[in-house]
Coordinates of C-alpha atoms in Angstrom, one line a residue:
M19 CA 35.7 22.1 2.3
R20 CA 37.9 22.1 -0.8
P21 CA 36.0 23.2 -4.1
S22 CA 36.5 19.8 -5.7
T23 CA 35.0 18.1 -2.7
F24 CA 32.0 20.6 -2.7
I25 CA 31.3 19.9 -6.4
L26 CA 31.4 16.1 -5.8
A27 CA 28.9 16.6 -3.0
L28 CA 26.5 18.2 -5.4
L29 CA 26.6 15.2 -7.9
P30 CA 24.1 12.3 -7.7
P31 CA 25.4 9.3 -5.8
L32 CA 27.8 7.2 -7.7
T33 CA 25.9 4.0 -7.4
S34 CA 24.3 1.7 -9.9
A35 CA 20.7 2.9 -9.5
H36 CA 17.9 0.3 -9.9
T37 CA 14.6 1.1 -8.2
V38 CA 12.8 1.3 -4.9
F39 CA 9.3 1.8 -3.7
T40 CA 9.2 5.2 -2.0
T41 CA 5.7 6.7 -1.8
L42 CA 2.1 5.6 -1.3
F43 CA -1.0 7.4 -2.7
I44 CA -4.5 6.5 -1.5
N45 CA -7.4 7.5 -3.7
D46 CA -4.9 9.8 -5.5
V47 CA -3.8 11.5 -2.3
N48 CA -0.1 11.6 -1.7
Q49 CA 0.7 10.2 1.8
G50 CA 4.2 11.8 1.7
D51 CA 7.6 10.4 0.8
G52 CA 8.4 7.4 2.9
T53 CA 5.2 7.8 5.1
C54 CA 3.9 4.4 6.1
V55 CA 6.5 2.7 3.9
R56 CA 9.2 0.3 5.2
M57 CA 12.4 1.2 3.4
P58 CA 16.0 0.2 3.5
R59 CA 17.9 2.4 5.9
D60 CA 21.1 2.6 3.8
G61 CA 20.6 5.2 1.1
P62 CA 23.4 4.2 -1.4
T63 CA 22.1 0.5 -1.6
S64 CA 18.4 1.2 -1.1
T65 CA 17.7 0.8 -4.8
S66 CA 19.6 -2.5 -5.2
P67 CA 17.8 -5.8 -6.0
I68 CA 17.1 -8.2 -3.2
R69 CA 19.6 -11.1 -3.1
P70 CA 19.3 -14.0 -2.7
I71 CA 15.6 -14.5 -3.7
T72 CA 15.2 -17.7 -1.6
D73 CA 15.6 -18.3 2.1
N74 CA 16.0 -14.6 2.6
P75 CA 13.7 -12.6 5.0
D76 CA 14.4 -9.5 3.0
M77 CA 12.1 -10.9 0.3
A78 CA 9.1 -10.0 2.4
C79 CA 9.4 -6.2 2.6
G80 CA 12.9 -5.5 1.4
R81 CA 16.0 -4.8 3.4
D82 CA 15.1 -3.6 6.9
G83 CA 11.5 -4.5 6.0
L84 CA 11.0 -6.5 9.2
L85 CA 11.2 -3.3 11.2
P86 CA 7.8 -1.5 11.4
V87 CA 7.6 2.3 10.9
P88 CA 5.7 4.5 13.3
F89 CA 2.8 5.5 10.9
T90 CA 0.1 3.3 9.4
C91 CA -2.1 4.8 6.7
P92 CA -5.9 4.2 6.7
A93 CA -7.4 2.9 3.5
S94 CA -10.9 1.7 3.1
A95 CA -11.6 -1.6 1.4
G96 CA -11.9 -1.0 -2.4
A97 CA -9.6 2.1 -2.2
K98 CA -7.3 2.9 -5.1
L99 CA -3.6 2.4 -4.1
T100 CA -0.8 3.9 -6.2
F101 CA 2.8 3.0 -5.6
E102 CA 5.7 5.2 -6.7
F103 CA 9.0 3.6 -7.7
R104 CA 12.1 5.7 -8.2
E105 CA 15.5 5.1 -9.6
Y106 CA 16.9 7.5 -7.0
A107 CA 15.0 7.3 -3.7
D108 CA 15.2 11.1 -3.0
A109 CA 14.1 11.9 -6.6
S110 CA 17.4 13.9 -7.1
V111 CA 17.5 12.3 -10.6
P112 CA 14.2 11.6 -12.4
G113 CA 13.3 8.1 -13.5
A114 CA 11.6 5.0 -12.2
I115 CA 13.8 2.1 -13.4
D116 CA 16.4 1.6 -16.2
P117 CA 14.7 0.8 -19.6
S118 CA 16.7 -2.4 -19.8
H119 CA 15.0 -3.7 -16.7
K120 CA 12.0 -5.4 -18.3
G121 CA 9.6 -7.8 -16.5
P122 CA 6.4 -8.3 -14.6
C123 CA 4.8 -6.6 -11.6
A124 CA 2.7 -8.0 -8.8
V125 CA 1.0 -6.7 -5.6
Y126 CA 0.7 -8.9 -2.5
L127 CA -1.2 -8.5 0.8
K128 CA -0.8 -9.9 4.2
Q129 CA -3.1 -9.5 7.1
V130 CA -1.3 -9.0 10.4
A131 CA -2.6 -8.6 14.0
N132 CA -0.6 -5.4 14.6
M133 CA 2.2 -3.3 13.2
T134 CA 4.9 -4.4 15.6
A135 CA 8.0 -6.4 15.1
S136 CA 6.4 -9.3 16.9
D137 CA 4.1 -9.9 14.0
R138 CA 6.7 -10.6 11.4
A139 CA 6.4 -9.6 7.7
D140 CA 8.2 -12.7 6.5
G141 CA 6.6 -16.1 6.6
D142 CA 3.1 -17.5 5.8
G143 CA 0.0 -15.5 5.1
W144 CA 0.7 -13.6 1.8
F145 CA -1.6 -13.6 -1.2
K146 CA -1.4 -11.9 -4.6
I147 CA -4.1 -9.4 -5.4
W148 CA -2.8 -8.2 -8.8
E149 CA -0.3 -9.1 -11.5
S150 CA 0.7 -7.9 -14.9
G151 CA 3.3 -9.5 -17.2
Y152 CA 3.8 -9.1 -20.9
D153 CA 1.0 -7.4 -22.8
V154 CA 0.8 -9.1 -26.2
S155 CA -1.6 -6.4 -27.5
T156 CA 1.0 -3.7 -27.0
G157 CA 4.2 -5.6 -26.9
R158 CA 5.2 -4.1 -23.5
W159 CA 6.2 -5.4 -20.2
C160 CA 4.7 -4.2 -17.0
T161 CA 7.9 -2.3 -16.0
E162 CA 7.8 -0.5 -19.4
K163 CA 4.2 0.7 -18.6
L164 CA 5.5 1.7 -15.2
T165 CA 8.3 3.8 -16.7
E166 CA 5.9 5.5 -19.1
A167 CA 3.7 6.4 -16.1
G168 CA 6.7 8.0 -14.3
G169 CA 7.1 5.1 -11.9
L170 CA 3.4 5.1 -10.8
L171 CA 1.4 1.9 -10.5
S172 CA -2.2 1.8 -9.5
V173 CA -4.2 -1.1 -8.2
A174 CA -7.5 -1.6 -6.3
L175 CA -7.5 -2.8 -2.7
P176 CA -10.0 -5.7 -2.6
G177 CA -13.5 -4.7 -1.6
G178 CA -14.0 -7.8 0.4
L179 CA -11.4 -7.1 3.1
P180 CA -12.4 -7.0 6.8
G181 CA -11.3 -4.3 9.1
G182 CA -7.7 -4.6 10.5
Y183 CA -4.0 -4.2 9.6
F184 CA -2.5 -5.2 6.3
L185 CA 0.9 -5.1 4.7
V186 CA 0.7 -4.3 1.0
R187 CA 3.8 -5.3 -1.0
P188 CA 4.4 -4.2 -4.6
E189 CA 7.0 -6.3 -6.4
L190 CA 8.9 -5.7 -9.7
V191 CA 11.0 -8.3 -11.5
A192 CA 13.7 -7.3 -13.9
L193 CA 14.6 -10.1 -16.4
Q194 CA 17.5 -8.5 -18.3
Q195 CA 19.9 -11.1 -16.7
A196 CA 17.3 -13.9 -16.1
D197 CA 18.6 -16.1 -18.9
K198 CA 22.0 -16.1 -17.1
G199 CA 20.5 -17.1 -13.8
D200 CA 20.2 -13.6 -12.2
P201 CA 16.6 -12.3 -12.1
Q202 CA 16.4 -9.1 -10.1
L203 CA 13.5 -8.6 -7.6
Y204 CA 12.5 -5.3 -6.0
A205 CA 9.9 -5.2 -3.3
G206 CA 8.8 -3.0 -0.4
C207 CA 5.9 -2.7 1.9
A208 CA 3.4 -0.1 3.1
Q209 CA 1.5 -0.4 6.4
L210 CA -2.3 -0.1 5.9
F211 CA -5.2 0.0 8.3
V212 CA -8.6 -1.0 6.8
P213 CA -11.4 0.5 9.0
G214 CA -14.5 -1.6 9.6
V215 CA -15.7 -4.7 11.2
A216 CA -12.8 -7.0 12.2
G217 CA -12.4 -10.4 10.7
V218 CA -10.0 -12.8 9.0
V219 CA -9.4 -13.1 5.3
E220 CA -10.0 -16.6 4.2
V221 CA -7.4 -17.3 1.6
P222 CA -7.6 -20.7 -0.3
A223 CA -4.7 -22.9 0.4
D224 CA -3.5 -22.8 -3.2
R225 CA -3.4 -19.0 -3.2
R226 CA -1.7 -18.5 0.2
V227 CA 2.1 -18.4 0.2
A228 CA 5.0 -17.8 2.4
I229 CA 7.6 -15.1 1.6
P230 CA 10.3 -16.0 1.2
G231 CA 9.2 -19.1 -0.7
H232 CA 6.7 -17.7 -3.1
V233 CA 9.2 -18.0 -6.0
S234 CA 12.2 -20.1 -6.8
G235 CA 15.3 -19.3 -8.9
D236 CA 14.4 -22.0 -11.4
D237 CA 10.8 -20.8 -12.0
E238 CA 10.1 -20.6 -15.7
G239 CA 9.1 -16.9 -15.2
L240 CA 12.5 -16.1 -13.6
T241 CA 14.6 -17.8 -16.2
F242 CA 12.8 -16.3 -19.1
N243 CA 14.8 -15.0 -22.0
I244 CA 13.5 -11.5 -23.0
Y245 CA 15.9 -11.4 -26.0
Q246 CA 14.7 -14.5 -27.7
Q247 CA 12.7 -13.8 -30.9
P248 CA 10.0 -14.6 -31.1
L249 CA 9.3 -14.6 -27.3
A250 CA 8.2 -17.9 -25.8
L251 CA 4.7 -16.6 -25.0
P252 CA 2.6 -16.7 -23.0
Y253 CA 4.8 -15.5 -20.3
P254 CA 4.3 -17.3 -16.9
I255 CA 4.2 -14.7 -14.2
P256 CA 6.1 -15.9 -11.1
G257 CA 4.2 -16.6 -7.8
P258 CA 0.8 -17.9 -7.0
R259 CA -2.5 -17.3 -8.8
V260 CA -4.3 -14.1 -7.9
F261 CA -6.8 -14.0 -5.1
F262 CA -9.0 -10.9 -5.0
P263 CA -11.7 -11.1 -2.3
V264 CA -14.8 -9.3 -3.4
G265 CA -17.5 -11.4 -1.7
R266 CA -19.7 -9.9 1.0
T267 CA -21.2 -11.8 3.9
A268 CA -24.8 -11.7 5.1
G269 CA -25.6 -8.4 6.8
A270 CA -23.0 -6.4 4.8
A271 CA -25.5 -3.8 3.8
A272 CA -26.3 -3.1 7.4
G273 CA -22.6 -3.3 8.5
V274 CA -23.2 -6.2 10.9
V275 CA -22.3 -9.9 11.1
K276 CA -25.0 -12.4 12.0
V277 CA -23.4 -15.3 13.9
P278 CA -25.1 -18.7 13.6
G279 CA -26.7 -19.8 16.9
S280 CA -27.1 -16.2 18.2
S281 CA -30.4 -14.8 19.1
G282 CA -30.5 -12.6 16.0
G283 CA -28.6 -9.7 17.5
A284 CA -25.5 -8.2 15.9
A285 CA -22.3 -9.6 17.4
V286 CA -19.4 -7.7 15.9
Q287 CA -15.9 -6.6 16.7
T288 CA -14.9 -3.2 15.4
Q289 CA -11.2 -2.6 14.8
T290 CA -9.8 0.7 15.8
Q291 CA -6.5 2.1 14.5
G292 CA -3.2 2.6 16.1
G293 CA -0.3 4.3 14.3
A294 CA -2.2 7.1 12.6
V295 CA -0.4 10.4 12.1
P296 CA -1.1 12.0 15.5
A297 CA -3.1 15.1 16.0
G298 CA -1.0 18.1 16.7
C299 CA 1.6 17.2 14.1
L300 CA 3.0 20.5 12.8
L301 CA 5.3 19.0 10.2
K302 CA 5.9 15.5 8.9
N303 CA 9.0 14.0 7.3
A304 CA 8.3 10.4 6.3
N305 CA 7.4 8.8 9.7
W306 CA 8.5 11.6 12.0
C307 CA 6.3 14.4 13.3
G308 CA 7.3 17.7 14.8
F309 CA 5.2 19.1 17.7
E310 CA 4.9 22.5 19.2
V311 CA 7.3 23.2 22.1
G312 CA 5.9 24.2 25.5
A313 CA 4.9 27.8 26.1
Y314 CA 7.3 30.0 28.1
S315 CA 7.5 33.5 29.6
D316 CA 11.0 33.8 31.0
E317 CA 14.6 33.3 29.8
D318 CA 15.1 29.8 31.2
G319 CA 11.8 28.6 29.6
C320 CA 12.9 30.1 26.2
W321 CA 16.2 28.2 26.2
R322 CA 14.5 25.0 27.2
A323 CA 12.1 25.4 24.3
S324 CA 15.0 26.0 22.0
E325 CA 16.7 22.8 23.2
E326 CA 13.4 20.9 22.8
C327 CA 13.0 22.1 19.3
W328 CA 16.6 21.1 18.3
A329 CA 16.1 17.7 19.9
Q330 CA 13.1 17.0 17.8
G331 CA 15.0 18.1 14.7
K332 CA 17.8 15.6 15.5
K333 CA 15.3 12.8 15.7
C334 CA 14.0 13.9 12.4
Y335 CA 17.4 13.6 10.7
D336 CA 18.2 10.3 12.6
S337 CA 14.9 8.7 11.3
A338 CA 15.0 10.1 7.8
P339 CA 14.8 7.3 5.1
P340 CA 16.5 7.4 1.8
T341 CA 13.7 9.6 0.4
G342 CA 15.4 12.5 2.2
S343 CA 15.2 15.0 5.1
A344 CA 13.9 18.0 3.4
N345 CA 11.3 18.7 6.1
C346 CA 13.9 18.3 8.8
K347 CA 15.6 21.3 7.2
V348 CA 12.2 23.2 7.3
W349 CA 12.0 22.4 11.0
E350 CA 15.4 23.9 11.6
G351 CA 13.8 27.3 10.6
K352 CA 11.4 27.1 13.5
C353 CA 14.3 26.2 15.9
K354 CA 16.4 29.1 14.7
G355 CA 13.4 31.4 15.2
I356 CA 13.1 30.4 18.9
Q357 CA 16.9 30.7 19.3
E358 CA 17.0 34.2 17.9
A359 CA 14.1 35.2 20.1
C360 CA 16.0 34.0 23.2
Q361 CA 19.1 35.9 22.0
G362 CA 17.0 39.0 21.5
K363 CA 15.6 38.8 25.0
R364 CA 12.0 38.1 23.7
F365 CA 10.9 35.6 26.3
E366 CA 7.2 35.3 25.5
G367 CA 6.8 32.4 23.2
P368 CA 7.2 30.3 21.2
P369 CA 7.1 32.7 18.3
R370 CA 4.7 31.8 15.4
A371 CA 6.5 30.0 12.6
E372 CA 5.1 29.2 9.2
L373 CA 6.1 25.6 8.3
V374 CA 5.6 24.8 4.6
A375 CA 6.2 21.1 4.0
V376 CA 8.4 20.1 1.1
E377 CA 7.5 17.1 -1.0
A378 CA 9.0 15.8 -4.2
A379 CA 6.9 16.6 -7.3
V380 CA 4.6 13.8 -8.4
P381 CA 6.2 12.5 -11.6
G382 CA 3.1 12.5 -13.7
V383 CA -0.6 12.0 -13.9
I384 CA -1.6 9.3 -11.4
P385 CA -2.8 6.4 -13.6
P386 CA -6.1 4.7 -13.3
V387 CA -6.5 1.3 -11.8
E388 CA -5.4 -1.1 -14.6
G389 CA -8.0 -3.7 -13.6
V390 CA -9.2 -5.8 -10.7
A391 CA -6.7 -8.6 -10.1
G392 CA -4.9 -7.9 -13.4
G393 CA -8.0 -8.8 -15.3
S394 CA -8.2 -12.3 -13.9
E395 CA -11.8 -13.6 -13.6
E396 CA -10.5 -16.3 -11.3
A397 CA -10.0 -14.1 -8.4
E398 CA -12.9 -14.6 -6.0
G399 CA -13.3 -14.9 -2.3
T400 CA -15.0 -13.8 0.9
A401 CA -13.8 -12.3 4.1
S402 CA -15.1 -13.6 7.4
A403 CA -16.7 -10.3 8.4
A404 CA -19.1 -7.8 6.9
L405 CA -17.6 -4.5 5.7
G406 CA -18.7 -1.9 8.1
T407 CA -17.2 1.6 8.5
S408 CA -15.4 3.2 11.4
T409 CA -13.6 6.4 12.0
P410 CA -9.9 5.8 12.4
N411 CA -8.6 6.8 15.8
P412 CA -5.4 9.0 15.5
S413 CA -4.3 7.8 18.9
M414 CA -2.7 4.4 19.5
G415 CA -5.5 2.0 20.2
T416 CA -6.5 -1.7 20.4
S417 CA -9.5 -3.7 19.3
T418 CA -12.7 -2.9 21.1
T419 CA -15.4 -5.6 21.4
S420 CA -19.2 -5.7 21.8
G421 CA -21.2 -8.8 22.0
S422 CA -19.8 -12.2 22.8
A423 CA -19.0 -13.8 19.4
S424 CA -15.3 -13.0 19.3
T425 CA -12.4 -14.9 20.8
A426 CA -9.5 -13.2 22.6
T427 CA -7.5 -13.2 19.4
G428 CA -10.1 -11.2 17.5
E429 CA -11.3 -14.1 15.3
Y430 CA -14.9 -15.1 15.3
A431 CA -15.9 -18.2 17.3
S432 CA -17.9 -19.4 14.3
K433 CA -18.0 -18.4 10.7
P434 CA -20.7 -15.9 9.7
T435 CA -23.4 -17.1 7.3
E436 CA -22.4 -16.3 3.7
V437 CA -25.1 -15.5 1.2
A438 CA -24.4 -15.5 -2.6
P439 CA -25.6 -12.3 -4.3
E440 CA -28.7 -12.5 -6.3
A441 CA -29.3 -10.2 -9.2
P442 CA -32.5 -8.2 -9.0
D443 CA -34.7 -7.9 -12.0
D444 CA -34.6 -5.0 -14.4
S445 CA -37.3 -3.2 -12.4
C446 CA -34.7 -2.1 -9.8
P447 CA -31.5 -1.3 -11.7
A448 CA -28.4 -0.2 -10.0
E449 CA -27.7 3.5 -9.6
V450 CA -24.4 3.6 -7.6
L451 CA -21.2 3.6 -9.7
S452 CA -18.8 0.9 -8.6
K453 CA -15.7 2.4 -7.1
D454 CA -14.1 -0.9 -6.0
G455 CA -14.7 -3.1 -8.9
T456 CA -17.6 -5.0 -7.3
C457 CA -21.2 -5.0 -8.6
G458 CA -24.6 -6.6 -8.6
G459 CA -26.5 -8.5 -6.0
D460 CA -27.0 -6.9 -2.7
L461 CA -24.2 -4.4 -3.4
G462 CA -26.4 -2.6 -5.9
Q463 CA -23.4 -1.1 -7.7
T464 CA -23.3 -0.7 -11.5
C465 CA -20.3 -1.1 -13.8
S466 CA -21.7 1.4 -16.4
G467 CA -19.0 4.1 -16.5
S468 CA -16.7 2.3 -14.0
E469 CA -13.0 2.5 -14.6
F470 CA -12.8 -1.2 -14.0
G471 CA -14.9 -2.0 -17.1
G472 CA -18.6 -1.7 -18.2
C473 CA -19.8 -5.3 -17.7
C474 CA -20.9 -6.9 -14.4
S475 CA -19.9 -10.6 -14.4
R476 CA -22.0 -13.3 -12.8
Y477 CA -19.4 -13.3 -9.9
G478 CA -20.1 -9.6 -9.2
R479 CA -17.0 -8.0 -10.7
C480 CA -16.7 -5.2 -13.2
G481 CA -14.6 -5.8 -16.3
S482 CA -14.5 -5.7 -20.1
T483 CA -13.4 -9.2 -21.1
R484 CA -15.7 -11.9 -22.6
L485 CA -15.8 -13.5 -19.1
H486 CA -17.3 -10.3 -17.7
C487 CA -19.6 -9.4 -20.6
G488 CA -20.7 -12.9 -21.8
C489 CA -22.6 -15.8 -20.2
G490 CA -24.0 -14.9 -16.8
C491 CA -23.4 -11.2 -17.2
Q492 CA -25.8 -9.1 -15.0
S493 CA -27.5 -6.7 -17.4
A494 CA -29.1 -4.8 -14.5
F495 CA -25.7 -3.7 -13.5
G496 CA -23.9 -2.9 -16.7
Q497 CA -23.5 -3.8 -20.4
C498 CA -23.7 -7.3 -21.7
N499 CA -22.8 -8.8 -25.1

């Protein structure tokens, strides 16, 4: 390689960097670059905006987002999700998005039957669980807050979700060219499994949308002039209104669903997970795992193990997303160790190899959840199953059934009875700190000291606005004004 060519190879890609969703954190735990995340396959264009924004299947989960990835990350209902956006997917250059790219953020969910290509990401079934636009109190757009946080954005997964598979879709909108008819949208998806009792999220018709189709190029929020002074506030965030299901059904405390017409027994369907990172994974790079080669005691076996190791390494490089192949390089060290043992006539193996995974540094302190549903007190709902718990199964699995209340598709034959929460009197105050933003009633969770806010609204949600702390506020579960 000529010196000039070598120097050019060391430089960052000569592309117009924008941003891309690269990494998922669950309850502040890094799942690994690209793990459970559907990303564009082409590195140089992975950070480009999605165009066009209408009638384009890429709007669902980004380019190549209709293709599932092998791993699905478990996340309990109410978990904290943090999304990392990068200006360069492999973090070779720091930064989340260019400062000129100002605009709102939103997070969407879609429940799917499974994580296969047959259950498509595009189409109907999406609903928005969180949004943030222009903060009049600080004069900052959501993307500016994102940049200040190093590209990290934290939201709560709704506490009212049933067990099953979900796609979670963070979306950024850059408005620097919106007044000229060119709003820029950036979106990606992570694959989640919520453990618990299976059910179907009941989304009101006015909150349920199809993607593509949730926005239009002539939406007021996508033609907004960010340079106009004063700004034409309030800013209308594109897309549907937020729906954040926090309601629990009867029997939630016991983890069962009572089905009307039954004899009083529990008839439930527990969802088990497929697509978890498998047991025996020695090293992970995004959605690839390396496994130990077979033991050997002769020369032929040694060289077969060497070939097996290098074959696994090739699959690692072939599957590496734009976040990089650093751990494929680490795996090469194991393969070289086996190869050297074979060359040295040491035919008892495989030799022990220390594999230290390489991950990009977290760009800053993981921010707290900004607020349930972006602070909207309108986000209410229920799921058609109680929230039980189950241990995710690392092997590929399917739904298992007990009782007779479920249909072949995993939906309940009849809707479980829903009971509105009733606040107990002050003689039995809550003692459990709310971790998912829900409070009061049968849940018995208090908002006092919660990151979502100190007041428990009459709807059973923690917050700090007048809607949370005023009329109907549950004093047994937090502060009230």
